[in-house]
Coordinates of C-alpha atoms in Angstrom, one line a residue:
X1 CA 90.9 112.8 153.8
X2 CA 91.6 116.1 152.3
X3 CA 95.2 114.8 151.7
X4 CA 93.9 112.1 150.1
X5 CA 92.2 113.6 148.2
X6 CA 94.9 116.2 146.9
X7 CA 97.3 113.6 146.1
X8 CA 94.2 111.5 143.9
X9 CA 93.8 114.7 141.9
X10 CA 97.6 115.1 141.6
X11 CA 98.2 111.5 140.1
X12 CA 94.5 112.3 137.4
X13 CA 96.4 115.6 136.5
X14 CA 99.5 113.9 135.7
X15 CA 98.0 110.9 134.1
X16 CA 95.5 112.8 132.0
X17 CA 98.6 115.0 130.8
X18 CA 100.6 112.0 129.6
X19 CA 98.2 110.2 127.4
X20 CA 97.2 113.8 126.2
X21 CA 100.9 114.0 125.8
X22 CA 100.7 110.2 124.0
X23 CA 97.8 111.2 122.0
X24 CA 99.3 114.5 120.2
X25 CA 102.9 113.7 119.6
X26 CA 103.7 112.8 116.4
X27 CA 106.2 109.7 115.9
X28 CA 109.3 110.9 115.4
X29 CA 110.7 111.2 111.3
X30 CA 114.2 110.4 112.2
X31 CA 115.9 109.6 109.0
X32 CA 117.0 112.3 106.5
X33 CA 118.0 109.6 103.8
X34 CA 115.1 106.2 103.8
X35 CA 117.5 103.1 101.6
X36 CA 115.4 101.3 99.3
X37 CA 116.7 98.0 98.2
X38 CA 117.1 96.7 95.0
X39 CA 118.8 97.7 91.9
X40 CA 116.1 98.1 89.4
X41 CA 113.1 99.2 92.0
X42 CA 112.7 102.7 91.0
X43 CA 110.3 103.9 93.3
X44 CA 107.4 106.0 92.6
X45 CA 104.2 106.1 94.7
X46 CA 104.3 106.9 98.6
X47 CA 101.5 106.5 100.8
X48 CA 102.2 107.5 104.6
X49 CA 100.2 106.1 107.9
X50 CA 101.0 108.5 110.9
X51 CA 99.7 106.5 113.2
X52 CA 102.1 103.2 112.8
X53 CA 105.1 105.8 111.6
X54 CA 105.4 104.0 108.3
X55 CA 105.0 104.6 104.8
X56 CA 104.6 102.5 101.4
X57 CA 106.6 102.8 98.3
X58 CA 105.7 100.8 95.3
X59 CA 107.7 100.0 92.1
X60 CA 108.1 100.7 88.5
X61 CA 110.0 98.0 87.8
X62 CA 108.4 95.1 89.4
X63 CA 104.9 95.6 91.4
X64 CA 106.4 95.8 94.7
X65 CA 105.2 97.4 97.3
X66 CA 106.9 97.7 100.4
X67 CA 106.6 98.7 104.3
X68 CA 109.4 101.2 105.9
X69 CA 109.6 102.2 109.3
X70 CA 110.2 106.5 109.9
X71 CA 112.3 105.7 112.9
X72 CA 114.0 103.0 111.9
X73 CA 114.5 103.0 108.3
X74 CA 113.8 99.4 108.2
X75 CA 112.1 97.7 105.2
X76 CA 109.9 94.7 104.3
X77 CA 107.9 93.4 101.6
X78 CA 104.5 94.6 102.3
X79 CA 102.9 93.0 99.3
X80 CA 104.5 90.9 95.9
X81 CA 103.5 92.5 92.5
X82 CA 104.4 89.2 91.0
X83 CA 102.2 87.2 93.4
X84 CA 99.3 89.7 93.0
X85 CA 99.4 90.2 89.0
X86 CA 100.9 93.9 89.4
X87 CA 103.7 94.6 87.0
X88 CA 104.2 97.9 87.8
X89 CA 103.2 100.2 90.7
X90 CA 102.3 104.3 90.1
X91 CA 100.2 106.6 92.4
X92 CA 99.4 104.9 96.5
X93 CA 97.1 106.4 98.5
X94 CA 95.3 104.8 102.3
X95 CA 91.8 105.3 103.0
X96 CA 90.1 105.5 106.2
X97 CA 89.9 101.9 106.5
X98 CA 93.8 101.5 106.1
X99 CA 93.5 100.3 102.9
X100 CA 95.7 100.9 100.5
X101 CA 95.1 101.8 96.8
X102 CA 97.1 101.2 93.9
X103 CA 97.9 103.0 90.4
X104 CA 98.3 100.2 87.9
X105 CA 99.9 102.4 85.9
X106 CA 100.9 101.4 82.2
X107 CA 99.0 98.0 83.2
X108 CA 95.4 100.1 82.6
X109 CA 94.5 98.4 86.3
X110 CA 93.8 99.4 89.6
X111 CA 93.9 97.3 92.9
X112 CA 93.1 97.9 96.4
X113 CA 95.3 95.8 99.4
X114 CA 93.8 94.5 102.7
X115 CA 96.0 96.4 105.6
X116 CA 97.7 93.0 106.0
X117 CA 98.8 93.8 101.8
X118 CA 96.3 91.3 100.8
X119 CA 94.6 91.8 97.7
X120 CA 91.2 92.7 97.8
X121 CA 90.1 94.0 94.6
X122 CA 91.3 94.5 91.0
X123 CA 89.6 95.9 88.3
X124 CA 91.0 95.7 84.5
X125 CA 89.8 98.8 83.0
X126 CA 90.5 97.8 79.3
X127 CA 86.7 98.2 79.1
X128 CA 87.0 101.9 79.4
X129 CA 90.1 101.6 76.8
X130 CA 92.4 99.6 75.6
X131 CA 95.2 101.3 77.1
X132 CA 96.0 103.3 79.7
X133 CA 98.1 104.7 82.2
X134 CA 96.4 105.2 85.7
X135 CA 99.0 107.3 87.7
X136 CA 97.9 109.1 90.5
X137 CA 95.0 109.4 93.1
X138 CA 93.4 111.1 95.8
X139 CA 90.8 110.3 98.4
X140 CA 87.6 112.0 100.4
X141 CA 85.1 110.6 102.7
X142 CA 83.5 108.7 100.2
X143 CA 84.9 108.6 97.0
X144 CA 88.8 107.5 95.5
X145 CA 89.6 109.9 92.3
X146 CA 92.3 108.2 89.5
X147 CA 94.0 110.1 86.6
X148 CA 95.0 108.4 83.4
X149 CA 97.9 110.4 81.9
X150 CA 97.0 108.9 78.3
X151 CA 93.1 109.5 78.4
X152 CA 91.1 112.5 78.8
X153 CA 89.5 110.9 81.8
X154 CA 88.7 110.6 85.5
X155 CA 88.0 107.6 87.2
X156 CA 86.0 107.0 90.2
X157 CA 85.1 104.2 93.2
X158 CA 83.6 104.6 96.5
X159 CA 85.6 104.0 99.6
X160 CA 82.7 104.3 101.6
X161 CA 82.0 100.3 102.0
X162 CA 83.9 97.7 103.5
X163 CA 83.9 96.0 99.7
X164 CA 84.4 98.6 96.9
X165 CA 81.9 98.9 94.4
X166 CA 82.6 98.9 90.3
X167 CA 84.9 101.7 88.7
X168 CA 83.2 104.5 87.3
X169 CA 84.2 106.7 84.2
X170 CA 83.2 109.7 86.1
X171 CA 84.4 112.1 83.8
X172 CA 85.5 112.5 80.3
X173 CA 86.8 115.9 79.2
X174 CA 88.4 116.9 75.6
X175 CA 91.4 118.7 74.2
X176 CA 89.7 122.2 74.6
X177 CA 89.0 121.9 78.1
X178 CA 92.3 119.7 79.4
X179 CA 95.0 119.5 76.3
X180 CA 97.0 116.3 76.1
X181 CA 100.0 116.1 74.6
X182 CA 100.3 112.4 72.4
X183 CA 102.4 109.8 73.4
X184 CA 103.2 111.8 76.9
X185 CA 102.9 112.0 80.3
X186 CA 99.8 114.5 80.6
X187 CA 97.3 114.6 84.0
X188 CA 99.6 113.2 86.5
X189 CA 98.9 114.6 90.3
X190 CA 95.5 114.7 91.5
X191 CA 94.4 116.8 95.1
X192 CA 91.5 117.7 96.7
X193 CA 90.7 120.8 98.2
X194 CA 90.2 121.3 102.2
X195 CA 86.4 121.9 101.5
X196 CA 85.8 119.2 99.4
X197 CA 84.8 121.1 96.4
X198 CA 87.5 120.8 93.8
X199 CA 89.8 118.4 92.7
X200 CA 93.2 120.0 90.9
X201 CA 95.4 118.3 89.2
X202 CA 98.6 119.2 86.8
X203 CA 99.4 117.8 83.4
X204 CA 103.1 117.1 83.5
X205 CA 103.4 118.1 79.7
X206 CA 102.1 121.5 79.5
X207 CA 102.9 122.7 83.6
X208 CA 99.4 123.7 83.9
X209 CA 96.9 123.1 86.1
X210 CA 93.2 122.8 86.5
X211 CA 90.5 122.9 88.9
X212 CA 87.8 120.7 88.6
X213 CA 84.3 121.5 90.3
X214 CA 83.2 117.8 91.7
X215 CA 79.7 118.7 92.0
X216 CA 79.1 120.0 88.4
X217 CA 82.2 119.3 86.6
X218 CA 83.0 122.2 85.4
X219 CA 86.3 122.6 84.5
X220 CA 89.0 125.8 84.5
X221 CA 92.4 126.3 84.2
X222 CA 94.3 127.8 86.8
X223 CA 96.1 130.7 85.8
X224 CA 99.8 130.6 86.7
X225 CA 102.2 133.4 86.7
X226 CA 104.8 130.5 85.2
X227 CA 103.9 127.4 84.2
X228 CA 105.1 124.2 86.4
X229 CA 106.3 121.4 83.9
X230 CA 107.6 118.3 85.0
X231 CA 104.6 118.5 87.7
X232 CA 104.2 114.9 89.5
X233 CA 103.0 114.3 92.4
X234 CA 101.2 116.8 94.5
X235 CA 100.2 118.1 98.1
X236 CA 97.7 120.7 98.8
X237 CA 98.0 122.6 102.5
X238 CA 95.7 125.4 103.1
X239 CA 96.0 127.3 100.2
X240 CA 99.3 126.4 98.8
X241 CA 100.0 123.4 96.6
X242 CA 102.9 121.6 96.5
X243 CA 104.5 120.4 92.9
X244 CA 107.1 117.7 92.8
X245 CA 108.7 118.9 89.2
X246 CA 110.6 115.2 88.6
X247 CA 113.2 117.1 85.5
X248 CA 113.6 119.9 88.4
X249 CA 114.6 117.6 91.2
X250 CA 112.9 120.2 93.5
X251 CA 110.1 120.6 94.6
X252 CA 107.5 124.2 94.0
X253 CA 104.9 125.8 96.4
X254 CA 102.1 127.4 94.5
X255 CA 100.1 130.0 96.6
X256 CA 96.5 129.7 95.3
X257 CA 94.6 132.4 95.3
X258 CA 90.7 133.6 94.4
X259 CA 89.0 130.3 95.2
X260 CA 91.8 128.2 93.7
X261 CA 91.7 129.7 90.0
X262 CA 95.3 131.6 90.4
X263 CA 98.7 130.5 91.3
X264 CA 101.8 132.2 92.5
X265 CA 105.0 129.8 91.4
X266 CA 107.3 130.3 94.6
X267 CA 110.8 128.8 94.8
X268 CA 111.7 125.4 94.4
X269 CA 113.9 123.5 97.4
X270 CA 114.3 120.1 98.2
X271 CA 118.3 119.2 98.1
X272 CA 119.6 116.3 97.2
X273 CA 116.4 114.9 95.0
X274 CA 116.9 112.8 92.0
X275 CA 113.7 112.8 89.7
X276 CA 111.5 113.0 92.7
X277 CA 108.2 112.0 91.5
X278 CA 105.8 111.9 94.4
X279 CA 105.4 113.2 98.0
X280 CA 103.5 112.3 101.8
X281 CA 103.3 114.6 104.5
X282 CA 104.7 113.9 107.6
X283 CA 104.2 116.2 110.6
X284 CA 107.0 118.9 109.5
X285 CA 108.7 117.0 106.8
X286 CA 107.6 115.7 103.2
X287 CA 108.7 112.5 102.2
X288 CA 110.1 112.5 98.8
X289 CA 110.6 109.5 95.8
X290 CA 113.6 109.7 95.0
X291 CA 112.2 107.8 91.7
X292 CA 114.5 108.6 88.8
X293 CA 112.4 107.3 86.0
X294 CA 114.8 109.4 83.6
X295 CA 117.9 106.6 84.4
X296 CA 115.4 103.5 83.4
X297 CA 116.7 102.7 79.9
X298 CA 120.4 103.0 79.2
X299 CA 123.6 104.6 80.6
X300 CA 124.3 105.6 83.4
X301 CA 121.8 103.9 85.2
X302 CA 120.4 104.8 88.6
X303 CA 122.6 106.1 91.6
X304 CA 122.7 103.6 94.2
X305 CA 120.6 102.6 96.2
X306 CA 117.4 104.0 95.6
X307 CA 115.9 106.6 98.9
X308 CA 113.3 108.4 99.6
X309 CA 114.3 111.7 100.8
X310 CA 113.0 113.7 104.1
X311 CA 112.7 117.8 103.4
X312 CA 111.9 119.9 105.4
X313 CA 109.0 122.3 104.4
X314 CA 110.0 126.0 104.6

């Protein structure tokens, strides 16, 4: 009996310690190099899901948006831009449902896909104005944050419900408090902080960044000991945000200090990148865009084929 016994405990211990085992282990990034087909994709958004060890890249060029495997490197067409009225493809992030969410970009449009890539919602925000360019986003509990690099504005939706509700101009700032440069590229990258107080984001054009208090909107620049131009996409850890500087093809840690209102500009690494514009963290590794948006028009053209990059953070 007591044998019994012993040996019944032995096999729980064991058991217990392998789906324990199952549970904690991240899948494994195995590719240092992830080929993107097609000459004129030029990838820019990157969304990753950890638990099905896959991420999404969407493109400039056409709308696509598609599926690859970490381990694998294999590719498929998670969802048509032509079939879903998506021209162009910016800023991806997934929400807790594992949806995913879509900068329209230049289009002035924002979508949200079914985790099969179905479309499940698309709002036209030429009500808000005319024209626009919705490039990144970021997500909490309840709420999905987009910046528009042509407007002084914030826009908002809750992820909270199985079916979105409307977009929201949740906030409208002016030159004095967030300066935009005309005819550029100005808030780009948006995070949130671990606390859920602050949303930061940089303005490609100027290199500077702001935090922005979500409760009362109060807005402050961060004071940088050099300013990061070329910011793109960002990822905050802890207290140290990440800038992908595109015209740097590196990317910047920026120690934050004094509830997020200064920066310490660290050293860039990332080999290899060409115009990286966004970035997903996965387990010790970022996944970079190799986008290069500066190769679009004219000579020479993009270097074949188009990858997303693994780097190692330091």
């Amino acid at each position: 009996m007591n044998r019994s016994l012993l040996f019944l405990g032995l096999v729980f211990a064991v058991c217990s310690a392998c789906l324990k085992d199952h549970d904690v282990d991240p899948i494994e990034v195995r590719q240092e190099s992830y080929i993107i087909p097609g000459n004129t994709f030029f990838p820019e958004g990157i969304a990753y899901d950890a638990n099905q060890g896959v991420f999404y890249t969407g493109s400039i060029g056409n709308g696509d948006i598609l599926k690859v495997d970490v381990q694998t490197g294999a590719s498929s067409l998670f969802a048509s831009g032509a079939a879903q009225g998506r021209p162009t493809c910016n800023g991806l992030k997934l929400d807790g449902q594992g949806r995913l969410w879509v900068c329209g970009g230049t289009q002035n449009k924002i979508q949200v896909l079914n985790p099969d890539g179905s479309l499940l919602k698309n709002w036209d925000l030429t009500a808000f104005a005319a024209t626009g360019f919705i490039n990144d986003c970021v997500l909490d509990g309840q709420y999905v944050y987009f910046t528009d690099s042509w407007n002084k504005q914030i826009y908002r939706t809750s992820v909270a419900t199985s079916q979105p509700g409307d977009i929201e101009r949740w906030l409208t700032f002016t030159d004095d408090q967030i300066p935009y440069v005309p005819n550029a590229v100005n808030a780009n990258g948006i995070v949130i902080t671990p606390e859920g107080g602050y949303l930061i984001i940089v303005v490609s054009s100027s290199g500077k960044l702001y935090r922005i208090d979500i409760q009362n909107k109060v807005i402050n620049e961060i004071q940088l000991d050099t300013p990061v131009n070329a910011g793109d996409g960002l990822w905050l850890e802890n207290n140290i945000l990440y800038v992908s500087r595109n015209a740097m093809n590196k990317i910047f840690p920026v120690t934050l200090i004094n509830n997020y209102s200064q920066g310490s500009v660290g050293a860039g690494f990332g080999d290899n990148l060409l115009f990286n514009t966004t970035m997903a963290k996965a387990g010790p590794y970022f996944l970079v865009v190799n986008g290069q948006l500066n190769r679009r028009m004219g000579a020479p053209g993009p270097t074949l084929p188009f990858t997303v990059s693994r780097v190692t953070i330091p």
